[in-house]
Short mmCIF file of C-alpha atoms in Angstrom, two decimals:
data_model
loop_
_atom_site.label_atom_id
_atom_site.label_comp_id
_atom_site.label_asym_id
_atom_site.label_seq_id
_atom_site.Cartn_x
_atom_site.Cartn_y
_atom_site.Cartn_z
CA UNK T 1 0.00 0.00 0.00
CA UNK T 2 2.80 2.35 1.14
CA UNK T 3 4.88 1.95 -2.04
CA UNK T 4 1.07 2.82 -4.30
CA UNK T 5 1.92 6.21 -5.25
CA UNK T 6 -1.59 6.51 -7.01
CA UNK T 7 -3.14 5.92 -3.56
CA UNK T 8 -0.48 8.20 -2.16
CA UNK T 9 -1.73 11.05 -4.10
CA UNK T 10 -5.49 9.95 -3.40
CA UNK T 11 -5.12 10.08 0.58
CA UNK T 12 -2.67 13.08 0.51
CA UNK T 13 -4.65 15.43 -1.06
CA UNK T 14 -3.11 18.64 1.01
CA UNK T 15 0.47 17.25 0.10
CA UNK T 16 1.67 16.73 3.79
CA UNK T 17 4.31 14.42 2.56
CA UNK T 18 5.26 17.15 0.55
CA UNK T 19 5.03 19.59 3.12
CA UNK T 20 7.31 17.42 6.10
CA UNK T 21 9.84 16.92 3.19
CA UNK T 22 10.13 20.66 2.30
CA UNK T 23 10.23 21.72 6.21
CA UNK T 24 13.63 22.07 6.78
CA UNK T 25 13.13 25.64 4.54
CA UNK T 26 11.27 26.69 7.36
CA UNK T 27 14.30 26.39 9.86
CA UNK T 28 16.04 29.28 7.39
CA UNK T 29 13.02 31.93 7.36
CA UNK T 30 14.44 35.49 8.46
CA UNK T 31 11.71 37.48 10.75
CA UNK T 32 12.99 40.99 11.53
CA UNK T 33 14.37 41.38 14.37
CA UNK T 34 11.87 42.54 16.90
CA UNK T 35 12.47 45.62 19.52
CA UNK T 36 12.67 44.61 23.09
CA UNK T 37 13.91 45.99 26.20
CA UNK T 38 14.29 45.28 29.99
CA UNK T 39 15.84 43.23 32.46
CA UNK T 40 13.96 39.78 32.90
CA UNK T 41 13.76 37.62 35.35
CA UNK T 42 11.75 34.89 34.07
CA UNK T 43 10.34 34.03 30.57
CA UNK T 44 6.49 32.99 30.14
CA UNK T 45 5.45 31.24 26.90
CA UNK T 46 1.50 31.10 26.48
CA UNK T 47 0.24 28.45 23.78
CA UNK T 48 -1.88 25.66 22.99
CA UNK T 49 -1.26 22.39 20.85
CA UNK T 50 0.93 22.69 18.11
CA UNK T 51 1.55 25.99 19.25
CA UNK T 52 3.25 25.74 22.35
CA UNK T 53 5.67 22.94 21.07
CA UNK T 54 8.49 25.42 19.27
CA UNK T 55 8.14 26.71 23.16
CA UNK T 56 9.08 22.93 24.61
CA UNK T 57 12.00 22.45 22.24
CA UNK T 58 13.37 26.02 22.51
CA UNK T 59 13.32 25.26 26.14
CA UNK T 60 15.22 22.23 25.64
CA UNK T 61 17.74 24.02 24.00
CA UNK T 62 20.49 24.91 26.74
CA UNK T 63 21.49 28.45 27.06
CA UNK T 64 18.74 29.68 29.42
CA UNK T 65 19.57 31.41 32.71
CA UNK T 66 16.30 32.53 33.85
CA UNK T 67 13.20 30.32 34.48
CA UNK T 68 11.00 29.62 30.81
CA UNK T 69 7.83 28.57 32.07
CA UNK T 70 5.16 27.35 28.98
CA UNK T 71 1.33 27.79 30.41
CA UNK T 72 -1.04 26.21 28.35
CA UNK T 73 -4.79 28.09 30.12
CA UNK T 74 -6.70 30.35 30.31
CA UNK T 75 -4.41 32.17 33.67
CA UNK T 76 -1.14 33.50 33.60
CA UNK T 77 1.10 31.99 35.84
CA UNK T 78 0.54 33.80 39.13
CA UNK T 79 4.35 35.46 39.69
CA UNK T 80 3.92 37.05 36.26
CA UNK T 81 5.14 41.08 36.31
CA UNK T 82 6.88 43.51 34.54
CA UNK T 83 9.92 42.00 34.92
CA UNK T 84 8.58 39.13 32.69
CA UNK T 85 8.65 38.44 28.99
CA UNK T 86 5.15 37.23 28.15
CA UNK T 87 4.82 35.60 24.50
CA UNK T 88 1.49 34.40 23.54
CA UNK T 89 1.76 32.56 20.47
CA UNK T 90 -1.88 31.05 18.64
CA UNK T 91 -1.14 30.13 14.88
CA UNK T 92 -4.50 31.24 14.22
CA UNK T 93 -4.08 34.39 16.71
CA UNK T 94 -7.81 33.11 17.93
CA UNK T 95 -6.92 30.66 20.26
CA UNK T 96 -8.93 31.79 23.47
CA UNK T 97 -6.46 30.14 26.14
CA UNK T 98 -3.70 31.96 25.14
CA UNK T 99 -6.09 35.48 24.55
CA UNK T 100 -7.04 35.14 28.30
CA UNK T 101 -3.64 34.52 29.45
CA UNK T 102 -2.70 37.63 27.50
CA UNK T 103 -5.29 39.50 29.06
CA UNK T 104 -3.85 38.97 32.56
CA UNK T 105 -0.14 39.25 31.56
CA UNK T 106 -1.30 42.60 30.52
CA UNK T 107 -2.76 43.99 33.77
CA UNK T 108 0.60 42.31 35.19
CA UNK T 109 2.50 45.06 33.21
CA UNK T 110 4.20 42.41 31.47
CA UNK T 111 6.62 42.95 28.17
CA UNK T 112 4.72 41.26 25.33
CA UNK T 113 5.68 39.72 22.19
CA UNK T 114 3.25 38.01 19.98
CA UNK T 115 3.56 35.47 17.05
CA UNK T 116 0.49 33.99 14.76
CA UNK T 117 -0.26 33.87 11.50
CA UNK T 118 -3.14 36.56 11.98
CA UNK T 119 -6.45 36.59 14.02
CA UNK T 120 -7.24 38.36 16.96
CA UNK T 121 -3.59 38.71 18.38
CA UNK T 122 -2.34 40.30 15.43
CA UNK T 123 -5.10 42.80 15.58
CA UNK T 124 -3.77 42.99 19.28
CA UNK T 125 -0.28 43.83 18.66
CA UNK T 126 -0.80 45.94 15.95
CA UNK T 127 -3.71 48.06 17.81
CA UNK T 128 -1.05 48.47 21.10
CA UNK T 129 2.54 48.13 19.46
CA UNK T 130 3.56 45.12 20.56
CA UNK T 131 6.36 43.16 18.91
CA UNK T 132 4.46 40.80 16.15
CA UNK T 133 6.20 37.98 14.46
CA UNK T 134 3.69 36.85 11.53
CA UNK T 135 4.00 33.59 10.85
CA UNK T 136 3.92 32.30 7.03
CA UNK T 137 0.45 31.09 6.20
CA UNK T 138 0.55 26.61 6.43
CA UNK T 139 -1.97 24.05 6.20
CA UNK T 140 -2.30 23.65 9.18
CA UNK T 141 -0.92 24.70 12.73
CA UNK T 142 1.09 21.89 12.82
CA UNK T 143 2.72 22.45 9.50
CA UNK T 144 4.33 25.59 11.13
CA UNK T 145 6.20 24.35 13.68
CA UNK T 146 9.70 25.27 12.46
CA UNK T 147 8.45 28.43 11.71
CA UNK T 148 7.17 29.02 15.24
CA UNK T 149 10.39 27.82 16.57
CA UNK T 150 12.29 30.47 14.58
CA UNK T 151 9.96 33.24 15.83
CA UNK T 152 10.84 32.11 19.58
CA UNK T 153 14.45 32.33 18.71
CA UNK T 154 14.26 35.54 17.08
CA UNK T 155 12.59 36.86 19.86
CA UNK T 156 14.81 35.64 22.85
CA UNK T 157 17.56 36.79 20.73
CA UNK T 158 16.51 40.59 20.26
CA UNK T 159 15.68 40.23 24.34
CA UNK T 160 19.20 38.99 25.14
CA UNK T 161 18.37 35.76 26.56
CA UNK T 162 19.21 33.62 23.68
CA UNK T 163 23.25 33.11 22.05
CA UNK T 164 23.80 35.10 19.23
CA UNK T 165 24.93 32.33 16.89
CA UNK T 166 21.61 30.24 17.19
CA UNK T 167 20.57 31.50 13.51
CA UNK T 168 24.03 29.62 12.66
CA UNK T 169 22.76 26.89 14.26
CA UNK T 170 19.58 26.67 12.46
CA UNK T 171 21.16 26.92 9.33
CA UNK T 172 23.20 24.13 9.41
CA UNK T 173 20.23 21.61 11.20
CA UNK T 174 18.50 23.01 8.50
CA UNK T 175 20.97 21.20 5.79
CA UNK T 176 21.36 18.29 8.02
CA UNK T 177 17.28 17.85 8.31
CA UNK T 178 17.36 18.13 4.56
CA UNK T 179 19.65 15.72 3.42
CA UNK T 180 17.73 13.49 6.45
CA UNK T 181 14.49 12.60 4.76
CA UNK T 182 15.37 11.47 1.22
CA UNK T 183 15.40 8.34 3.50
CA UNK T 184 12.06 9.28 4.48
CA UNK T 185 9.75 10.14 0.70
CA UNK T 186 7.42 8.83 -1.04
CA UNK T 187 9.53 7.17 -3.65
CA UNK T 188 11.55 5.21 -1.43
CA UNK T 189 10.44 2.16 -1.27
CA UNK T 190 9.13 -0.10 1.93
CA UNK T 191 11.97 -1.89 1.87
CA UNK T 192 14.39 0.65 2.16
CA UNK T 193 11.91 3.03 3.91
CA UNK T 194 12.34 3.27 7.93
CA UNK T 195 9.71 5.27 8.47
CA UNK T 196 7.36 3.02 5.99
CA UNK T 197 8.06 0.06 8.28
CA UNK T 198 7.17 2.00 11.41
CA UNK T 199 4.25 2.56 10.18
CA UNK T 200 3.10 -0.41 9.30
CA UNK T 201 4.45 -1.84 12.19
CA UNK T 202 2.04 0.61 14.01
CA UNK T 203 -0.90 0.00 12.03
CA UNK T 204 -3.91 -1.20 13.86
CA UNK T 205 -2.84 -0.24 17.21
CA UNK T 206 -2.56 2.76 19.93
CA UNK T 207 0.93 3.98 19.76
CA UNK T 208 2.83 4.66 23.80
CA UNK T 209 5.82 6.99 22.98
CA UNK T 210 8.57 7.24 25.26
CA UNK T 211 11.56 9.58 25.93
CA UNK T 212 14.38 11.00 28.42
CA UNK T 213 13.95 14.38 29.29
CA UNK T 214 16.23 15.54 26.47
CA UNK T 215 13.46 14.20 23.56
CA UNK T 216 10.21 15.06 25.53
CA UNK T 217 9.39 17.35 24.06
CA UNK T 218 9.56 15.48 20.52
CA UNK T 219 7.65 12.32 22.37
CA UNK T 220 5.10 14.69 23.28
CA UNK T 221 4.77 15.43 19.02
CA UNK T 222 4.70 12.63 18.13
CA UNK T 223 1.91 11.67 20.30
CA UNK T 224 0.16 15.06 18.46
CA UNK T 225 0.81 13.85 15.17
CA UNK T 226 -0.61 10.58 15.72
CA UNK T 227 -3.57 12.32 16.64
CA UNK T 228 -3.84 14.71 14.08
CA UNK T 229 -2.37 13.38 11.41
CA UNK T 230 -2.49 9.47 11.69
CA UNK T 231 -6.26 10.13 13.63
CA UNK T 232 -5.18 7.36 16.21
CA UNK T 233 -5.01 7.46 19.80
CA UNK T 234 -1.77 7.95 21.01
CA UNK T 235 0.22 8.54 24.58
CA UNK T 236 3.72 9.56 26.03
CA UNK T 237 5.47 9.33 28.94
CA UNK T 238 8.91 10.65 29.90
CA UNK T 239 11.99 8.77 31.47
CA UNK T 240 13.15 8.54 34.76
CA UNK T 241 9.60 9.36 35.96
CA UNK T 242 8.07 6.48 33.70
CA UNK T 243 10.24 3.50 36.20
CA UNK T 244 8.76 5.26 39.56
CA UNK T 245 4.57 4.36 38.27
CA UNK T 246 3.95 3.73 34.82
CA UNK T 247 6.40 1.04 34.19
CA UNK T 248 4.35 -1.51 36.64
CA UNK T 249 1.51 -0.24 34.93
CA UNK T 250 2.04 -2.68 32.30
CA UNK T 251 3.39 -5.76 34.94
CA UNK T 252 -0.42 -7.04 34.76
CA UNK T 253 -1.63 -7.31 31.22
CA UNK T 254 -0.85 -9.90 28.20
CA UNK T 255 1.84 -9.15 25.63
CA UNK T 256 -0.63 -9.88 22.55
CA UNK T 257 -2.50 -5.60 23.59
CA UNK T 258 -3.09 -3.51 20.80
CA UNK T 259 -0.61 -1.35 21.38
CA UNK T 260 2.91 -0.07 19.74
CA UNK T 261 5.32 0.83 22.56
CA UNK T 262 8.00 3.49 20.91
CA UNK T 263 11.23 4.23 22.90
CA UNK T 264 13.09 7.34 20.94
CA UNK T 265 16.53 7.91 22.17
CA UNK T 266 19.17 9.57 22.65
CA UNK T 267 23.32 8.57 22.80
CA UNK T 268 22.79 12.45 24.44
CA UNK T 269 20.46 11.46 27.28
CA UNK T 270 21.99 11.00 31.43
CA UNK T 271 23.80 7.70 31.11
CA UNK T 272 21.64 6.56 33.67
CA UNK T 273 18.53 7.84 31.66
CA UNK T 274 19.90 5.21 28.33
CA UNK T 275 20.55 2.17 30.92
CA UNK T 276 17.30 2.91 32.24
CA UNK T 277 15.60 2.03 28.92
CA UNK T 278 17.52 -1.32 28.44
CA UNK T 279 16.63 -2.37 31.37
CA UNK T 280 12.82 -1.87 31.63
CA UNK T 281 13.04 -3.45 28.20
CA UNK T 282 14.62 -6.42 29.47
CA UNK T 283 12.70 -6.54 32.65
CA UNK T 284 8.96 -6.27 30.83
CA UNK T 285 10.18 -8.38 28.32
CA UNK T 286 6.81 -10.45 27.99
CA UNK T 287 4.70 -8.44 29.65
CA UNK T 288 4.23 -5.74 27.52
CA UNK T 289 5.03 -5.50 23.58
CA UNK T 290 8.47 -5.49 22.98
CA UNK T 291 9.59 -1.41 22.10
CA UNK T 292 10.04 0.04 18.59
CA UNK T 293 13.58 1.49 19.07
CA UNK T 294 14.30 4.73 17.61
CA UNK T 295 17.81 6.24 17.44
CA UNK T 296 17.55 9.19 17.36
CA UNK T 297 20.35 10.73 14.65
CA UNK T 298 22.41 14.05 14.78
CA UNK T 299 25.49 15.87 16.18
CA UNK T 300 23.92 18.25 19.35
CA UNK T 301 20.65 18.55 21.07
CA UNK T 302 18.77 20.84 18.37
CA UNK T 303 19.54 18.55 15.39
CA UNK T 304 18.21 15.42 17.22
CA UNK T 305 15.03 17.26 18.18
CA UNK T 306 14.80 18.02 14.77
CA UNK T 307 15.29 14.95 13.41
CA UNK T 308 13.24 13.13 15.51
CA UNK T 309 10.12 15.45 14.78
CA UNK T 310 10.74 15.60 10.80
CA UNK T 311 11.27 11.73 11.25
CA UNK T 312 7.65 11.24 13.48
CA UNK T 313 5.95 13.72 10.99
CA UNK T 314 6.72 11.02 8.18
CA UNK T 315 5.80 7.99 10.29
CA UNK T 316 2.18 9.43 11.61
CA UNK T 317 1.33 10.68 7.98
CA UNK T 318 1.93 6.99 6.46
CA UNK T 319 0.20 5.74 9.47
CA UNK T 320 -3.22 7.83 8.38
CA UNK T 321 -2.42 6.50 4.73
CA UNK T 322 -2.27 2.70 6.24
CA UNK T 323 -5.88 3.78 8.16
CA UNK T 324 -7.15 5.16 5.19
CA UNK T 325 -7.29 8.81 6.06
CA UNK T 326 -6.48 12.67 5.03
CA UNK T 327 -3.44 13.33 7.06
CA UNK T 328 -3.97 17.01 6.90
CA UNK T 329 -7.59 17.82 8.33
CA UNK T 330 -8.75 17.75 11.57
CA UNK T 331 -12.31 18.64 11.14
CA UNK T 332 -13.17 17.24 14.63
CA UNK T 333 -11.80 19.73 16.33
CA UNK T 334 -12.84 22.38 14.10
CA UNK T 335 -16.61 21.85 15.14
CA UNK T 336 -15.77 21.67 19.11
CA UNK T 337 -14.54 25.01 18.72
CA UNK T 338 -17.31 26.25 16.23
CA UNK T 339 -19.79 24.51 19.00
CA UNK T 340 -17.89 26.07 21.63
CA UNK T 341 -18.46 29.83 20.78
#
């Protein structure tokens, strides 16, 4: 089925294999450089979904010397002030949680910068002079991650809390990412086709993705993507904390579940983290699936996480080809919204 590129072309009708294979352009995308002043003592990020995931893996980018909190409601984090940098970041710019947050970061006296594509935070910043980062129009939210992450960067940059050669560093994950997935197209066949066999390997089941703390952030997207793109249920769960409850979780049930248990990681990770892993694998041997190891590939932190989303982007959109679905809509949640209002 996976190797059909008529059916390809049938199921993919907003090109989101085109789009992951092209989204390494996004990691080059120049924003000017915003305006921002003051002395901060902690950085909030307010966003939802797809949109507060640029936040986790800037986060996970070392370099930080000030707390980077990510709130994802409707309140801003209670020790918000003006010695805070606020960013409130909805692709769409309607995304209420985050417009409520920025309503209380505001009477907080709070430096704001804003990204989305447009909506009613772009009519925000504009109206009140905020620093606005518009965001190239995608398919979807989740098509715009890169882009999102560059807008975060720009903007810790111009505030002084990010290194100045981090656009250097983008650049060259950027070539890295690209050379990456002409493993990953269309045209390669199953055989030859990692993230083809994933997939099928997946097929038919709930996919459990797990991480150390270095790729949570990318477990976490992958988990979205199945959702979204694949339209199957997914979870996540993060190392060390996994072997102090969840890992007996599974202690109790027969191997033969319908799940896919996914371990991505990292030669980066705690050493302690990466023998952690081998041995829960060893110890649940035959009590749970056996793991779908990932490895993750790349020189430093930011081209793993990179790699690792571009890579689970690929695997979750074959996944909704093997279930017989549009990877790009998610008209589900469109009408919970509409309903909503």
């Amino acid at each position: 089925m996976l190797d059909d590129l008529k059916y390809i072309h049938q199921r993919d009708g907003q090109d989101a294999l085109g789009i992951a294979e092209r989204q390494a352009a996004q990691l080059e995308h120049k924003f000017d450089k915003p305006k921002i002043d003051g002395q901060f003592e902690n950085i909030v990020f307010a966003g939802m979904g797809g949109s507060a995931l640029p936040a986790l893996l800037s986060r996970s980018w070392p370099g930080y010397t000030i707390p980077f909190e990510i709130s994802r409601q409707y309140h801003a984090p209670s020790y918000v002030s003006e010695k805070t940098l606020f960013i409130a970041c909805s692709y769409s710019g309607n995304t209420e949680e985050t417009l409520s947050a920025l309503a209380e970061a505001e009477t907080k006296n709070a430096t704001i910068a804003i990204i989305a594509a447009g909506g009613k935070l772009e009519e925000i910043a504009r109206e009140k002079n905020y620093p606005f980062l518009k965001i190239p129009k995608a398919e979807q939210p989740r098509y715009a991650v890169f882009y999102m992450l560059v807008a975060i960067v720009t903007i810790l940059e111009a505030a002084g809390l990010q290194k100045e050669d981090v656009f250097a560093q983008l650049t060259e994950a950027a070539a890295f990412l690209r050379q990456s997935v002409k493993s990953w197209v269309a045209t390669v066949p199953s055989s030859q086709n990692p993230a083809k066999k994933l997939a099928v390997e997946i097929a038919g089941k709930s996919a459990v993705v797990y991480a150390g703390p270095v790729l949570a952030p990318v477990a976490y997207k992958w988990k979205i993507s199945f959702n979204e793109n694949a339209k199957n249920v997914a979870w996540w769960g993060e190392y060390p904390e996994f072997n102090h409850n969840e890992f007996i979780g599974w202690s109790s049930h027969p191997t033969q579940k319908p799940y896919s248990v996914i371990d991505l990681r990292s030669d980066l990770e705690h050493p302690r983290v990466q023998k952690r892993f081998e041995l829960s694998d060893r110890l649940l041997s035959g009590l749970r699936p056996a793991a779908q190891v990932v490895q993750v590939q790349g020189k430093n932190i930011l081209e793993q996480m990179l790699w690792a989303v571009a890579y689970g982007d690929f695997v979750t959109i074959y996944l909704a080809f093997c279930n017989g679905v549009n990877p790009a809509p998610v008209d589900l949640v469109e009408k919970f919204k509409k309903e909503l209002s």
